PDB file of C-alpha atoms in Angstrom:
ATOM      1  CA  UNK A   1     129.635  76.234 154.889  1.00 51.00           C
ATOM      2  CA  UNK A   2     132.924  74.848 153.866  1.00 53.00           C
ATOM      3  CA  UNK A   3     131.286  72.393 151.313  1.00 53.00           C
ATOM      4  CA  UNK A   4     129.525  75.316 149.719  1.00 41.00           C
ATOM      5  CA  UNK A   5     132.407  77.518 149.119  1.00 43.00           C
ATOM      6  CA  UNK A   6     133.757  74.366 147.881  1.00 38.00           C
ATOM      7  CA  UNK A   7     131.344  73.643 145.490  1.00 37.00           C
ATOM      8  CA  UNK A   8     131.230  77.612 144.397  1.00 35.00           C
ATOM      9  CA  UNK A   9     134.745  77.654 143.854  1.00 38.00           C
ATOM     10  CA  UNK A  10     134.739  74.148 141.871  1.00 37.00           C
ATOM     11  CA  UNK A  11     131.588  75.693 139.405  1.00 37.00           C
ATOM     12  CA  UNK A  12     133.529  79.328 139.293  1.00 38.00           C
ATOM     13  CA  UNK A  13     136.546  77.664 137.902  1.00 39.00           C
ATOM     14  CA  UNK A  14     134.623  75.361 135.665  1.00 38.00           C
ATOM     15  CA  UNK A  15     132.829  78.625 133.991  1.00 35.00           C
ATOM     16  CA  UNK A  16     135.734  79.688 131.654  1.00 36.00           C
ATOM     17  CA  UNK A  17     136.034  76.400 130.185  1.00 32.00           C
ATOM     18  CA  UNK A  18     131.945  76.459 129.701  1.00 32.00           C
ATOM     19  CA  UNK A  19     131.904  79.968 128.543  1.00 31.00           C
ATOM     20  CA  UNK A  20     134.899  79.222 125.796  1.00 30.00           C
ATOM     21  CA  UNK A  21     133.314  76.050 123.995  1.00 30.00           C
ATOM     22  CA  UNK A  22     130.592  78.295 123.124  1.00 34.00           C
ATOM     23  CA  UNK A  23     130.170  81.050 120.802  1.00 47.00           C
ATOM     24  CA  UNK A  24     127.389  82.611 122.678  1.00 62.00           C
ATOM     25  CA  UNK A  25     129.855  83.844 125.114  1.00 87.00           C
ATOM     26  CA  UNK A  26     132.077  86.129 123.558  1.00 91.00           C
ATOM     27  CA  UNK A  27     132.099  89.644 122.791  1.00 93.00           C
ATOM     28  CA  UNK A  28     130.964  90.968 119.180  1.00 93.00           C
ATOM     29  CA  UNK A  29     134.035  91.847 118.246  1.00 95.00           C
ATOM     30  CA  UNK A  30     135.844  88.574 118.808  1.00 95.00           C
ATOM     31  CA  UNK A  31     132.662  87.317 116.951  1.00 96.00           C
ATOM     32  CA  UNK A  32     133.025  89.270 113.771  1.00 96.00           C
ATOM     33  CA  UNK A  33     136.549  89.112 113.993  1.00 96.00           C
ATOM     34  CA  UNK A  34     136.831  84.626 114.076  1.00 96.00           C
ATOM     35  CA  UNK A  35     134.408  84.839 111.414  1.00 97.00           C
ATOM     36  CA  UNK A  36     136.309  87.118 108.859  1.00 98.00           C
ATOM     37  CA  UNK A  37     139.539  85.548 109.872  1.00 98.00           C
ATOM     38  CA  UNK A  38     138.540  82.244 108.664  1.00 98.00           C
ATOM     39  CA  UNK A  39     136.584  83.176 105.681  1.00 98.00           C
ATOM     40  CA  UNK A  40     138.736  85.528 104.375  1.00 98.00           C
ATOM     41  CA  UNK A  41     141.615  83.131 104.870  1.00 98.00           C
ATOM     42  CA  UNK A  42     140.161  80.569 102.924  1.00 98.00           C
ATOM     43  CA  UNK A  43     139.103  83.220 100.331  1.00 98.00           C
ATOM     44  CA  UNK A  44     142.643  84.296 100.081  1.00 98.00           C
ATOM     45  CA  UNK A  45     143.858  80.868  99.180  1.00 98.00           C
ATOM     46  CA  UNK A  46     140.715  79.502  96.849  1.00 98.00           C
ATOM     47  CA  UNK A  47     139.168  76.154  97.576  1.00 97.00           C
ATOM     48  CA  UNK A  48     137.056  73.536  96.172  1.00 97.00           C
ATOM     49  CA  UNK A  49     133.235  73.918  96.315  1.00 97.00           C
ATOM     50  CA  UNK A  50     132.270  70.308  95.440  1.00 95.00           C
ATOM     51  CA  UNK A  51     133.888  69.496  92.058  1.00 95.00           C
ATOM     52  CA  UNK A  52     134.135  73.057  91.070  1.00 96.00           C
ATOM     53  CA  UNK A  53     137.569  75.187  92.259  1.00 97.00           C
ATOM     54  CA  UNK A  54     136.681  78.415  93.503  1.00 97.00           C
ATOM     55  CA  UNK A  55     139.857  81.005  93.134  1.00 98.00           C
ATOM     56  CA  UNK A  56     141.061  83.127  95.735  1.00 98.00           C
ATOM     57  CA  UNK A  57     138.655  85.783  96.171  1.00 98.00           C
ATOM     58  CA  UNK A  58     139.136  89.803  98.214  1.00 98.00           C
ATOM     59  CA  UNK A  59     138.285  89.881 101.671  1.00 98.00           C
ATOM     60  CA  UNK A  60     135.009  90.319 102.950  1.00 98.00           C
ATOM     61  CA  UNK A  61     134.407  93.259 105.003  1.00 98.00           C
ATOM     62  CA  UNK A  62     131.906  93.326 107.936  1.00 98.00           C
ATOM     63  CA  UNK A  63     128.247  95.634 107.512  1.00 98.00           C
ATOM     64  CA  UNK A  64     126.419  96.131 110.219  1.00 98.00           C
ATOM     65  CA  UNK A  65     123.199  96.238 108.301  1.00 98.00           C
ATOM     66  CA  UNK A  66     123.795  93.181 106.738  1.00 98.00           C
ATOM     67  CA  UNK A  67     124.603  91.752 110.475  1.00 98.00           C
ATOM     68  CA  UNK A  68     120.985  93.370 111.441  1.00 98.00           C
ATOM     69  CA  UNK A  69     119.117  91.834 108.912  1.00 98.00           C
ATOM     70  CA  UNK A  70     120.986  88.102 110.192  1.00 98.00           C
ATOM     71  CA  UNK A  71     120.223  88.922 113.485  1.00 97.00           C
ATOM     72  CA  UNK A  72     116.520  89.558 113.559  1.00 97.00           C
ATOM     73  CA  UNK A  73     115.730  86.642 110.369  1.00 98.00           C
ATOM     74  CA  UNK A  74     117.840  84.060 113.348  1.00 97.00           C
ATOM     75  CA  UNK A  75     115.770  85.792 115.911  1.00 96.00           C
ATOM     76  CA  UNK A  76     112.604  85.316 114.064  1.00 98.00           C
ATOM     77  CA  UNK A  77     113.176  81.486 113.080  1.00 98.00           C
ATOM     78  CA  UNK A  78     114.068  81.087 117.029  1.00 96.00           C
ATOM     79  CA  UNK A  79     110.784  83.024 117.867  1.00 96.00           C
ATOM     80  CA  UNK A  80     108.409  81.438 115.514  1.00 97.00           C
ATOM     81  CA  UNK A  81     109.993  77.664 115.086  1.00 97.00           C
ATOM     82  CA  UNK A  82     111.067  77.976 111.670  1.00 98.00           C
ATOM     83  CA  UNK A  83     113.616  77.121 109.667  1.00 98.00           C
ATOM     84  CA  UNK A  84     114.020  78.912 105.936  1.00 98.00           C
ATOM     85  CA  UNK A  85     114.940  81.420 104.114  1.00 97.00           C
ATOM     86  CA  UNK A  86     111.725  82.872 103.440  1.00 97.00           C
ATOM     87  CA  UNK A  87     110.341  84.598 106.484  1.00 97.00           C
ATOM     88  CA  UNK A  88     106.659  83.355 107.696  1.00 97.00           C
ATOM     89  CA  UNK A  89     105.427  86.570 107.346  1.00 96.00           C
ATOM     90  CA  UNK A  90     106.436  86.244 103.289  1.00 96.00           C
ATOM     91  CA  UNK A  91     109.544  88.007 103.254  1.00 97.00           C
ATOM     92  CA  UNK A  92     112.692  87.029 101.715  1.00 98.00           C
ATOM     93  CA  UNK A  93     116.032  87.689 102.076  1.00 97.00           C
ATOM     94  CA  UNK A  94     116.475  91.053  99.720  1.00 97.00           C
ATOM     95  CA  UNK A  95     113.041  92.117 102.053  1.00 97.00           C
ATOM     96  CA  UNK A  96     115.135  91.556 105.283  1.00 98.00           C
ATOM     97  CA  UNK A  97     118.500  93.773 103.981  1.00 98.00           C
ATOM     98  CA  UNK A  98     116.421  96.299 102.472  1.00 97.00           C
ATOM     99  CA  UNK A  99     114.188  96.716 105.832  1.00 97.00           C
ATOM    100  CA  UNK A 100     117.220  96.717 108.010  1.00 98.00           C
ATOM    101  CA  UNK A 101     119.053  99.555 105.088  1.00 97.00           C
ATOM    102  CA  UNK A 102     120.980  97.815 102.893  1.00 97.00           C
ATOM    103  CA  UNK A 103     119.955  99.354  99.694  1.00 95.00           C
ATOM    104  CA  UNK A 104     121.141  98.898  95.525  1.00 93.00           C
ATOM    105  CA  UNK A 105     120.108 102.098  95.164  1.00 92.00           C
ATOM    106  CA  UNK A 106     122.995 104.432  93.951  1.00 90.00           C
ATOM    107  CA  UNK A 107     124.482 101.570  92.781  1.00 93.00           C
ATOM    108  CA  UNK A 108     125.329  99.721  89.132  1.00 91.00           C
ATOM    109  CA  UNK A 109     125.539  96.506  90.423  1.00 92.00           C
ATOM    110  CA  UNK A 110     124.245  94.818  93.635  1.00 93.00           C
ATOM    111  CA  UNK A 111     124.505  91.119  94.681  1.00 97.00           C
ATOM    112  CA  UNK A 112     123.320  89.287  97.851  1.00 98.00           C
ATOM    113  CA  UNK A 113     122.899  86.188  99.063  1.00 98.00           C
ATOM    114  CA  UNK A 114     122.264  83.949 102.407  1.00 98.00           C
ATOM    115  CA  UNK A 115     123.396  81.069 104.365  1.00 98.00           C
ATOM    116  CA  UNK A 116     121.827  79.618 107.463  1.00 98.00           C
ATOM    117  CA  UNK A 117     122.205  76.959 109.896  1.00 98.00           C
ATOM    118  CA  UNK A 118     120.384  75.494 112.662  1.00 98.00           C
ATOM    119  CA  UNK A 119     121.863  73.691 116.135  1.00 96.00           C
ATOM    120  CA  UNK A 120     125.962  74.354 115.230  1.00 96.00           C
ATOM    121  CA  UNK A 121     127.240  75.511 118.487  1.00 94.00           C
ATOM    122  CA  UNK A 122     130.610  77.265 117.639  1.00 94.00           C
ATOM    123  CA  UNK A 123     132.142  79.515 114.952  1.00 96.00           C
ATOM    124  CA  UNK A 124     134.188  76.606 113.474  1.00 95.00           C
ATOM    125  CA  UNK A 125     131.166  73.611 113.291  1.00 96.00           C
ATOM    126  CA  UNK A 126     128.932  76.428 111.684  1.00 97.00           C
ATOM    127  CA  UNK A 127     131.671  77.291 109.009  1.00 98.00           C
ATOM    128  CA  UNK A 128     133.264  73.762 108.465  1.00 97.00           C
ATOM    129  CA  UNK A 129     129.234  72.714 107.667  1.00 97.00           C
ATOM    130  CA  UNK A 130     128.871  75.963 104.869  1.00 98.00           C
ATOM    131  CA  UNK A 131     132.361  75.024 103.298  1.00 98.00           C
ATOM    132  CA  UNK A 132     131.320  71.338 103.099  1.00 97.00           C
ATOM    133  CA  UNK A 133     128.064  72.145 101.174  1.00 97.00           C
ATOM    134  CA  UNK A 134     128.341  73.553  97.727  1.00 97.00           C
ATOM    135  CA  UNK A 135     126.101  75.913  97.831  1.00 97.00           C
ATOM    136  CA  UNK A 136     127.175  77.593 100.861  1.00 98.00           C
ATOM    137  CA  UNK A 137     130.972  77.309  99.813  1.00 98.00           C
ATOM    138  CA  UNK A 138     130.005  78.945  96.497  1.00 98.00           C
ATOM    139  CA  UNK A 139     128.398  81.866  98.682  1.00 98.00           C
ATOM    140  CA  UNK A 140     131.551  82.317 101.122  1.00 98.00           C
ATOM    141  CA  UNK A 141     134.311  82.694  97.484  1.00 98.00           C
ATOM    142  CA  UNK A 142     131.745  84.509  95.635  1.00 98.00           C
ATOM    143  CA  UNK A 143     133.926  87.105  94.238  1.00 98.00           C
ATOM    144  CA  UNK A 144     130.696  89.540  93.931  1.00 97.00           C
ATOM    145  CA  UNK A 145     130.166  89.607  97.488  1.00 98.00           C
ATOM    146  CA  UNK A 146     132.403  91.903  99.242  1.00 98.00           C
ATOM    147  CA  UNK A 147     130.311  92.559 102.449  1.00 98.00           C
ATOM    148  CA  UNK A 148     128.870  90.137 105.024  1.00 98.00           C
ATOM    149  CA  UNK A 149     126.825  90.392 108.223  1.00 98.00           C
ATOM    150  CA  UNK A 150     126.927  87.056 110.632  1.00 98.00           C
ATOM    151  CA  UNK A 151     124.633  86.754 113.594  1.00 97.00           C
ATOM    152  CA  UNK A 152     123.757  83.474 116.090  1.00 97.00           C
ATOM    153  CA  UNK A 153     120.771  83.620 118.144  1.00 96.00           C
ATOM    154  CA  UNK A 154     119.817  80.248 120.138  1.00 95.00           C
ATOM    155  CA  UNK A 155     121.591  77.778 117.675  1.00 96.00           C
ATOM    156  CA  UNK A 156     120.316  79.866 114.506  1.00 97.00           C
ATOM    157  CA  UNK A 157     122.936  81.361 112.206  1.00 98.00           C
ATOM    158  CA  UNK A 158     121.880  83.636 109.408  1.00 98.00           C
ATOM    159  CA  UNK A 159     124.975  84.973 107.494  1.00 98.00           C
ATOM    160  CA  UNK A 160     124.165  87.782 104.715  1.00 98.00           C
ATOM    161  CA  UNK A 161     126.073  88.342 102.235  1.00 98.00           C
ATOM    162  CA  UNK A 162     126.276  91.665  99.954  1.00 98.00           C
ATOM    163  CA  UNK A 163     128.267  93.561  96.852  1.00 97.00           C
ATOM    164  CA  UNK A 164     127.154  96.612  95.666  1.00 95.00           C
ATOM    165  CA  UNK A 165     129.444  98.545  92.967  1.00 93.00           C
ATOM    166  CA  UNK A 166     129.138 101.982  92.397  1.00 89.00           C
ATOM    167  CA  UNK A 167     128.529 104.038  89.284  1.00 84.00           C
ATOM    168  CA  UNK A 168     132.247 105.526  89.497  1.00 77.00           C
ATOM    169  CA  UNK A 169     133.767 102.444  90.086  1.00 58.00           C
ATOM    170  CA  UNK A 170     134.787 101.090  86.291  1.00 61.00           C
ATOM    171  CA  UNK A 171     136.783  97.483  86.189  1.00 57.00           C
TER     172      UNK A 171
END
């Protein structure tokens, strides 16, 4: 009996260290909250996409649609053994947002876009993979985005991206 409270005590205060090298294991807040820290700090600063220098760009704010839409595409490449931007069933990504209610409509200008990964396992691999790609680093400082929704689901991140200006809005 002695060994196995041993042992149970040994794995119980192994499981915080387990539970913080992954980012499956903390709460949606702290999720969205890492993510727009480090994006919008580097979007604050500018960086270098490739060749090409990016300027500093506004923060991104978090949409919960947009965040929807990442979820069930990571969901559905988990579920169906895929890995793309275009959905099996045919859909793409301006399908997805508009299905989970992300709409242009009311708007004068509208831009999305999408980043995904496959088999990162923490906020910072996932990120320090997009910024080292050009495309993906030209998504995360594109100044037209101003909304993003991140979601992870069995090593597949989706991260949407939005901007939608209204018709009052004049620059």
């Amino acid at each position: 009996m002695k060994r196995f409270s041993f042992i149970l005590l040994l794995l119980l205060s192994l499981l915080p260290v387990a539970m913080a090298q992954s980012s499956l294991r903390i709460s949606k807040q702290d999720f969205q909250d890492q993510f727009l820290d480090a994006i919008n700090a580097r979007r604050a600063k500018g960086c270098n996409c490739g060749n090409v220098y990016m300027r500093p760009a506004p923060p991104l704010m978090w949409n919960d649609k947009l965040a929807l839409a990442a979820k069930e595409h990571a969901q559905d490449m988990y579920a169906q053994n895929y890995f793309s931007h275009d959905s099996k069933d045919g859909r793409k990504m301006e399908d997805r947002m508009l299905d989970a209610g992300y709409s242009y409509k009311g708007f004068r200008k509208y831009a999305i876009g999408e980043n995904i990964a496959f088999n990162q396992r923490s906020i910072d691999e996932v990120l320090s993979g997009w910024f080292k790609s050009n495309g993906h680093c030209k998504n995360l400082m594109n100044p037209d985005f101003t909304e993003i929704g991140i979601a992870e689901y069995k090593y597949y991140w989706v991260q949407d991206f939005g901007g939608r200006v209204s018709f009052a809005f004049r620059k």
